[in-house]
Amino acid sequence: MTVHSRREFLKVGGLTLVGLGFVPGRRWPAAAVEVIEMRSDAAGSRVWFDPIGLRVEPGTIVRWVVRENVHTTTAYHPRNDHHPLRIPEQAMPWDSGYLVNPGDHFQVMLTEPGVYDYYCKPHEAAGMVGRIIVGKPLGPGAQPFDYWTGRAGTEGWHRVPQVARKAFPSIARILTEGRVHVAGPAN
Amino acid sequence: MKRFAVTALAGALSAGMLFASPNAAAAQSKAPPGGAYQQVSKLVPLPDFLPGLGTLYVDPATLPAGPFLAYDHQGKLVSSIYMIPLSDLNSHKAFDNLKIAKEKVDHVDMVFNAGHPGVAVPHYHIIVWYVSPTEAAKLAK
């Protein structure tokens, strides 16, 4: 277990707490916790978040856990390598950094209502993305992928790859099912 | 057209075998290979030992194609790996004079990979094995 292998991140309202390393005895505020697994087949040919779509209430802690391969969970936000803004404007973007070993995890408390789209850095081009709806489907993440085209201040933003666009579950499906799974080899 | 690109790549790999240096090959048979080769896990955030492949070394100047030299738990060279992005295959990019260890080739695997630190795009692992499939299977853990 390395310092980076158990990186934890907690956002509470406008306050951001970052902890590096596992701290015995650390207590998170009482809140619901939802787990999203970061998966891969043995060859690294198929990679996915499970569930890929999730609906939660504001104040829920979402925890990503590596099961296989090396992954990140990274919010679609201009601060993250000029990716387009696809989380609520008032929300703090996150980037887990590389989670290298099985069991490594990263978590964030989502308090701002809206749609949160995120991706895995080494696997975005392979379509490894996910979507969380906190409360209601609001904000930039509820807009079409290219909603920002032509707007001032968006110069240099990268477009979401086509393979990733196709991978996102629809907002309607997430609202209906609550949790959306992909048909991975292990399912 | 993809089939043509793969065929061309296989030809380039064969040509690369002709240029392998005996001295360099001998030095590469045991980890670490020395020279310009560096352990991949020291260059990018990956585990030291990659299940299914082994402990990898690469000359950073040759990225992303490689070769990556793979070693088993005992430090024995087991394969040379070339990592070729799909975009390069689709654009018919040629790879000439790729280096290879001077070892007897047992078999070759071509495996799609969705990406990983260092080659964060979909690509193919072209694995030139110097050990049998049975020995290769022991690298699973």
CSV table of C-alpha atoms in Angstrom, one decimal, chain A residues 37-41 46-49 65-74 95-101 104 119-123 128, chain B residues 45-46 115-117:
chain,number,residue,atom,x,y,z
A,37,GLU,CA,-16.0,-0.6,-9.6
A,38,MET,CA,-13.2,0.0,-12.1
A,39,ARG,CA,-13.0,-3.1,-14.2
A,40,SER,CA,-11.1,-4.8,-16.9
A,41,ASP,CA,-10.8,-8.2,-18.5
A,46,ARG,CA,-12.2,-4.3,-22.3
A,47,VAL,CA,-12.5,-1.7,-19.6
A,48,TRP,CA,-15.5,-0.2,-17.9
A,49,PHE,CA,-17.0,1.4,-14.8
A,65,VAL,CA,-12.5,1.0,-6.4
A,66,VAL,CA,-10.0,-0.6,-8.7
A,67,ARG,CA,-10.7,-4.3,-9.3
A,68,GLU,CA,-8.3,-4.9,-12.3
A,69,ASN,CA,-5.9,-2.9,-14.4
A,70,VAL,CA,-4.8,0.7,-13.9
A,71,HIS,CA,-7.5,3.5,-13.9
A,72,THR,CA,-8.4,7.0,-13.0
A,73,THR,CA,-11.7,8.7,-12.2
A,74,THR,CA,-11.5,12.2,-13.7
A,95,ASP,CA,-9.0,13.8,-10.6
A,96,SER,CA,-8.0,10.7,-8.7
A,97,GLY,CA,-4.6,10.3,-10.4
A,98,TYR,CA,-3.6,6.8,-11.4
A,99,LEU,CA,-4.9,4.0,-9.1
A,100,VAL,CA,-2.5,1.2,-9.8
A,101,ASN,CA,-3.3,-1.7,-7.6
A,104,ASP,CA,-7.0,1.2,-4.5
A,119,TYR,CA,-13.7,9.4,-17.6
A,120,CYS,CA,-10.7,7.2,-17.1
A,121,LYS,CA,-7.6,8.9,-18.4
A,122,PRO,CA,-5.8,6.0,-20.1
A,123,HIS,CA,-9.1,4.5,-21.3
A,128,MET,CA,-14.4,4.1,-20.4
B,45,PRO,CA,2.4,4.5,-13.0
B,46,LEU,CA,2.1,0.8,-13.6
B,115,GLY,CA,-4.8,1.6,-23.2
B,116,HIS,CA,-2.7,2.1,-20.1
B,117,PRO,CA,-0.3,4.7,-18.7
